[in-house]
């Protein structure tokens, strides 16, 4: 490619970028994206929480956490789960003695889990009711939403790291990597950029 062709390509690319950025849909999309980032990271909650509301909220959460019978049901469920997991050795499903033992212990766990789940759902409902009294736009609700967002982002990043690793491993045997030349350089650059983004 000659220098004149490179210069024309750069000019054309610049025109395409500028013309794309001038489109109303692109402007609105970028504006909404930036507004969303502002709300996620920096914006204060629009509804202030009074000390009385905060105290009532914490009292309701404490009542939910100290629900009668919840701790005992959870402890019973965890013991039943540990008892159920004892015979689950490697390939237990294909070994009749272990499979029968797991099936024999399963009803005890199911019963304990059902008892725990009823109380757990009741606790979640009490927590939800406590949050609803503060409102969706309160400090606590916005903080919970931000915490959930960053938790999901962390999980997504972990998934992306695993996928990048396996993509790199499985792509080692492809023809374009085995052949020397520009394809190998391109693959190395692609791996490097993927690693930089995900890690």
mmCIF file of C-alpha atoms in Angstrom, residues 7-166:
data_model
loop_
_atom_site.group_PDB
_atom_site.id
_atom_site.type_symbol
_atom_site.label_atom_id
_atom_site.label_comp_id
_atom_site.label_asym_id
_atom_site.label_seq_id
_atom_site.Cartn_x
_atom_site.Cartn_y
_atom_site.Cartn_z
ATOM 1 C CA UNK A 7 -3.320 8.884 3.629
ATOM 2 C CA UNK A 8 -6.614 8.473 1.736
ATOM 3 C CA UNK A 9 -7.602 5.584 4.023
ATOM 4 C CA UNK A 10 -6.885 7.706 7.119
ATOM 5 C CA UNK A 11 -8.896 10.625 5.709
ATOM 6 C CA UNK A 12 -11.811 8.326 4.831
ATOM 7 C CA UNK A 13 -11.690 6.718 8.265
ATOM 8 C CA UNK A 14 -11.727 10.152 9.902
ATOM 9 C CA UNK A 15 -14.734 11.196 7.819
ATOM 10 C CA UNK A 16 -16.602 8.006 8.720
ATOM 11 C CA UNK A 17 -15.941 8.499 12.439
ATOM 12 C CA UNK A 18 -16.973 12.165 12.366
ATOM 13 C CA UNK A 19 -20.121 11.497 10.321
ATOM 14 C CA UNK A 20 -21.074 8.629 12.653
ATOM 15 C CA UNK A 21 -20.647 10.768 15.755
ATOM 16 C CA UNK A 22 -22.893 13.484 14.263
ATOM 17 C CA UNK A 23 -25.887 11.162 13.911
ATOM 18 C CA UNK A 24 -28.680 11.879 16.430
ATOM 19 C CA UNK A 25 -29.042 8.237 17.470
ATOM 20 C CA UNK A 26 -25.349 8.002 18.290
ATOM 21 C CA UNK A 27 -25.426 11.278 20.236
ATOM 22 C CA UNK A 28 -28.456 10.138 22.252
ATOM 23 C CA UNK A 29 -26.934 6.715 22.880
ATOM 24 C CA UNK A 30 -23.623 8.131 24.103
ATOM 25 C CA UNK A 31 -25.425 10.722 26.245
ATOM 26 C CA UNK A 32 -27.607 8.085 27.908
ATOM 27 C CA UNK A 33 -24.591 5.848 28.458
ATOM 28 C CA UNK A 34 -22.678 8.674 30.149
ATOM 29 C CA UNK A 35 -25.741 9.577 32.230
ATOM 30 C CA UNK A 36 -26.060 5.947 33.326
ATOM 31 C CA UNK A 37 -22.387 5.875 34.333
ATOM 32 C CA UNK A 38 -22.894 9.065 36.342
ATOM 33 C CA UNK A 39 -25.885 7.587 38.197
ATOM 34 C CA UNK A 40 -24.060 4.307 38.820
ATOM 35 C CA UNK A 41 -20.884 5.865 40.148
ATOM 36 C CA UNK A 42 -21.393 9.350 41.530
ATOM 37 C CA UNK A 43 -24.986 10.537 41.823
ATOM 38 C CA UNK A 44 -26.456 10.971 45.279
ATOM 39 C CA UNK A 45 -29.758 9.314 46.111
ATOM 40 C CA UNK A 46 -32.653 11.751 45.521
ATOM 41 C CA UNK A 47 -34.586 10.695 48.644
ATOM 42 C CA UNK A 48 -32.851 11.379 51.968
ATOM 43 C CA UNK A 49 -33.349 8.883 54.787
ATOM 44 C CA UNK A 50 -34.242 10.340 58.173
ATOM 45 C CA UNK A 51 -32.775 8.848 61.375
ATOM 46 C CA UNK A 52 -36.232 7.500 62.313
ATOM 47 C CA UNK A 53 -36.585 5.752 58.945
ATOM 48 C CA UNK A 54 -33.071 4.329 59.281
ATOM 49 C CA UNK A 55 -33.768 3.007 62.784
ATOM 50 C CA UNK A 56 -37.061 1.436 61.680
ATOM 51 C CA UNK A 57 -35.254 -0.158 58.729
ATOM 52 C CA UNK A 58 -32.548 -1.682 60.913
ATOM 53 C CA UNK A 59 -35.130 -2.903 63.429
ATOM 54 C CA UNK A 60 -37.081 -4.628 60.635
ATOM 55 C CA UNK A 61 -33.894 -6.247 59.309
ATOM 56 C CA UNK A 62 -33.018 -7.466 62.795
ATOM 57 C CA UNK A 63 -36.486 -8.976 63.196
ATOM 58 C CA UNK A 64 -36.050 -10.712 59.836
ATOM 59 C CA UNK A 65 -32.618 -12.075 60.774
ATOM 60 C CA UNK A 66 -33.855 -13.288 64.171
ATOM 61 C CA UNK A 67 -36.939 -15.038 62.798
ATOM 62 C CA UNK A 68 -37.938 -17.772 65.267
ATOM 63 C CA UNK A 69 -36.793 -21.197 64.131
ATOM 64 C CA UNK A 70 -34.722 -19.954 61.194
ATOM 65 C CA UNK A 71 -31.299 -20.661 62.703
ATOM 66 C CA UNK A 72 -32.343 -24.132 63.854
ATOM 67 C CA UNK A 73 -33.859 -24.953 60.442
ATOM 68 C CA UNK A 74 -30.724 -23.763 58.654
ATOM 69 C CA UNK A 75 -28.487 -25.785 60.971
ATOM 70 C CA UNK A 76 -30.642 -28.892 60.434
ATOM 71 C CA UNK A 77 -30.579 -28.379 56.666
ATOM 72 C CA UNK A 78 -26.771 -27.990 56.620
ATOM 73 C CA UNK A 79 -26.331 -31.151 58.714
ATOM 74 C CA UNK A 80 -28.650 -33.068 56.373
ATOM 75 C CA UNK A 81 -26.736 -31.727 53.365
ATOM 76 C CA UNK A 82 -23.390 -32.840 54.850
ATOM 77 C CA UNK A 83 -24.888 -36.258 55.636
ATOM 78 C CA UNK A 84 -26.199 -36.509 52.067
ATOM 79 C CA UNK A 85 -22.834 -35.531 50.565
ATOM 80 C CA UNK A 86 -20.851 -38.173 52.483
ATOM 81 C CA UNK A 87 -21.516 -41.037 50.034
ATOM 82 C CA UNK A 88 -21.123 -38.787 46.962
ATOM 83 C CA UNK A 89 -17.688 -40.014 45.963
ATOM 84 C CA UNK A 90 -16.236 -39.949 42.466
ATOM 85 C CA UNK A 91 -18.733 -41.462 39.995
ATOM 86 C CA UNK A 92 -21.144 -42.313 42.819
ATOM 87 C CA UNK A 93 -24.061 -42.461 40.412
ATOM 88 C CA UNK A 94 -22.485 -45.370 38.535
ATOM 89 C CA UNK A 95 -21.629 -47.324 41.693
ATOM 90 C CA UNK A 96 -24.770 -49.023 42.987
ATOM 91 C CA UNK A 97 -23.856 -49.128 46.692
ATOM 92 C CA UNK A 98 -23.168 -45.378 46.841
ATOM 93 C CA UNK A 99 -26.124 -44.512 44.620
ATOM 94 C CA UNK A 100 -28.538 -46.439 46.854
ATOM 95 C CA UNK A 101 -27.090 -44.753 49.951
ATOM 96 C CA UNK A 102 -27.543 -41.312 48.397
ATOM 97 C CA UNK A 103 -31.136 -42.145 47.454
ATOM 98 C CA UNK A 104 -31.767 -43.400 50.996
ATOM 99 C CA UNK A 105 -30.502 -40.146 52.522
ATOM 100 C CA UNK A 106 -32.138 -37.783 49.998
ATOM 101 C CA UNK A 107 -35.621 -37.598 51.634
ATOM 102 C CA UNK A 108 -34.127 -36.406 54.931
ATOM 103 C CA UNK A 109 -32.361 -33.568 53.141
ATOM 104 C CA UNK A 110 -35.457 -32.696 51.091
ATOM 105 C CA UNK A 111 -37.553 -32.440 54.245
ATOM 106 C CA UNK A 112 -34.963 -30.280 56.028
ATOM 107 C CA UNK A 113 -34.557 -28.039 52.992
ATOM 108 C CA UNK A 114 -38.319 -27.573 52.602
ATOM 109 C CA UNK A 115 -38.638 -26.528 56.256
ATOM 110 C CA UNK A 116 -35.718 -24.110 55.907
ATOM 111 C CA UNK A 117 -36.973 -22.711 52.596
ATOM 112 C CA UNK A 118 -40.339 -21.702 54.082
ATOM 113 C CA UNK A 119 -38.630 -19.670 56.799
ATOM 114 C CA UNK A 120 -36.013 -18.333 54.401
ATOM 115 C CA UNK A 121 -38.700 -17.052 52.019
ATOM 116 C CA UNK A 122 -40.463 -15.458 54.982
ATOM 117 C CA UNK A 123 -37.219 -13.704 55.955
ATOM 118 C CA UNK A 124 -36.711 -12.455 52.393
ATOM 119 C CA UNK A 125 -40.259 -11.103 52.351
ATOM 120 C CA UNK A 126 -39.653 -9.261 55.636
ATOM 121 C CA UNK A 127 -36.427 -7.771 54.270
ATOM 122 C CA UNK A 128 -38.206 -6.732 51.081
ATOM 123 C CA UNK A 129 -40.959 -5.068 53.086
ATOM 124 C CA UNK A 130 -38.359 -3.171 55.152
ATOM 125 C CA UNK A 131 -36.677 -1.922 51.976
ATOM 126 C CA UNK A 132 -39.982 -0.937 50.388
ATOM 127 C CA UNK A 133 -40.739 1.447 53.264
ATOM 128 C CA UNK A 134 -37.577 3.412 52.452
ATOM 129 C CA UNK A 135 -38.414 3.749 48.772
ATOM 130 C CA UNK A 136 -36.648 2.877 45.551
ATOM 131 C CA UNK A 137 -34.675 6.127 45.410
ATOM 132 C CA UNK A 138 -33.426 6.130 48.996
ATOM 133 C CA UNK A 139 -29.750 5.929 49.971
ATOM 134 C CA UNK A 140 -30.105 2.266 50.946
ATOM 135 C CA UNK A 141 -31.873 1.222 47.740
ATOM 136 C CA UNK A 142 -29.372 3.049 45.542
ATOM 137 C CA UNK A 143 -26.495 1.550 47.552
ATOM 138 C CA UNK A 144 -27.975 -1.937 47.186
ATOM 139 C CA UNK A 145 -28.395 -1.428 43.442
ATOM 140 C CA UNK A 146 -24.799 -0.259 43.095
ATOM 141 C CA UNK A 147 -23.540 -3.184 45.163
ATOM 142 C CA UNK A 148 -25.544 -5.644 43.054
ATOM 143 C CA UNK A 149 -24.272 -4.000 39.858
ATOM 144 C CA UNK A 150 -20.618 -4.278 40.867
ATOM 145 C CA UNK A 151 -21.146 -7.831 42.083
ATOM 146 C CA UNK A 152 -22.568 -8.788 38.680
ATOM 147 C CA UNK A 153 -19.715 -6.949 36.975
ATOM 148 C CA UNK A 154 -17.213 -8.957 39.029
ATOM 149 C CA UNK A 155 -18.937 -12.222 38.130
ATOM 150 C CA UNK A 156 -19.000 -11.225 34.456
ATOM 151 C CA UNK A 157 -15.318 -10.353 34.570
ATOM 152 C CA UNK A 158 -14.496 -13.734 36.123
ATOM 153 C CA UNK A 159 -16.486 -15.457 33.384
ATOM 154 C CA UNK A 160 -14.692 -13.399 30.717
ATOM 155 C CA UNK A 161 -11.311 -14.365 32.188
ATOM 156 C CA UNK A 162 -12.181 -18.050 32.037
ATOM 157 C CA UNK A 163 -13.490 -17.746 28.481
ATOM 158 C CA UNK A 164 -10.397 -15.832 27.366
ATOM 159 C CA UNK A 165 -8.157 -18.484 28.863
ATOM 160 C CA UNK A 166 -9.985 -21.337 27.154
#
